[in-house]
C-alpha angles and dihedrals in degrees: 000000000000117000105239096202134058119201116233117210124194110243095236093052091048090049090051089057090054093047090058089061097053108115117242120234112261138170088229095063117110130208110283098022092102091056144304110214129183128198122206108201145072123119135174093282100037117047099136098064098064089044092055092045093048096045091047090057090050094045089051091055110272112143101215135022126190123192120202107198142146122283090249092056098042101081095049092047092047089051093053094063140354089212093077123081104220124199115187093204102128121093126219109211099187088224116143111290120261111260137159127027131308134076128311115292117264108251099164104121139056133017096325093053092049093052091046092053093049091052094047092048090053090051097052098082091051094046090056090061102047130090102211135021119206109199122197119027105135092348097134125193102282107139094228093048093050093047092049091048090052092049092050092047091053091049089052091047091053087053091052096247126154113260127206120187113199136164112342087359087076086072088077099062088037094057100030105027093166090067090077103026108138094357101135093188091068127098127187117199108192125173118222095279094044091047092051089050092053095043094046093052098049100025096201113200118254092189092090090064100075100159147008122242108212112219116219113259146094103320125181110224096240092051093068096037091054091063090069094064139045091309089064089057090051089053090051091053093052092047091047091054090049089051090049088058089045103238104345111139115240121203108193106196120213146098084320115027110223116201122186142156092191093262101064137003142204128201118208109201097157117136117272134158125321088206113088102197116161120264102048090106089058090056088051095051093046092049092050088048091061094041096053088065093054096042090049093048090047091054092050091050091052091051092047098055112110114248095011128107125203109242107202091185090066098052143036123249126277093253092048091053092050092047093050090049092050094046091049098049093046092052092047094047092046090050092053092046093048093049090056102036104026110180091001094061116127131180092262087063090055090050090053090053095054094091091053091046092050091049095052095043103039112007097118090052097065107052 
């Protein structure tokens, strides 16, 4: 039976829930406990995207970042930073790029299939030891690359890892939606074009969402009023897509970020950058990659406290918390970078502003 209502959370209250999950510094922490994130992406044309995603995760506080990329992309990415652990396990086939609808192309025979299998087998031992897999930054549309990314994502899913599909990685839930049905540790972060592609293919009904339930909290007046106009319809579409995937969290990027798991939603309308240089979405996916670890650990700690019960009605999901945190820190960092650089701002400037953004948003939560 369709749920007629959708719970609206104020952005600041949702962000407060994420802040509570940020791990405090401690002399007892060991390498890896603050997060081990892996990025699947990086091809001959796109080497910057996985770098930005990986460095964002590190700048936000993850301990270790692995990048699984093609051989052609590995040397440039290694040269960008010694902080990233780069595995050149993906194979570029140079076959025609994947376009149109339908499933992923069948690349199961011949030389390409053999090289794909070898790369995936090498990746398995690393995938077992990560917390979150970000699929898509700089992935491209090469059939072998997409198939390998899908295989790695399914291995990570079997291991119970968090999954984030970004950029060309959104082709996987678009073409094989059943691979994430009901997997509540998955997040899809489409931009406007990618969201329209997903929504147009599956056309989930918004009619089952007849009303919004307004959660108590610190609401700004225009936040509630906006739900009565076109923005309310946009929220319904995002929530309907999340319900189609049965609990996957959708982060629709735009002038207003809309985040929903089909049960609740958050709109982030905080000021960001007016400059739309490429790469900011990679910073978002990397940030969320780090934050899923903390939000997940925070939920487990709550459930493990003696004498306390976890009340899901009083909080948003782990993936929602992480997504709100990622959306918020990107917007704040982009705002700082834009104020300084104006029209000259590039994504590297946003990356450099992440520490300042983290400090102003979350500093009192980590000591």
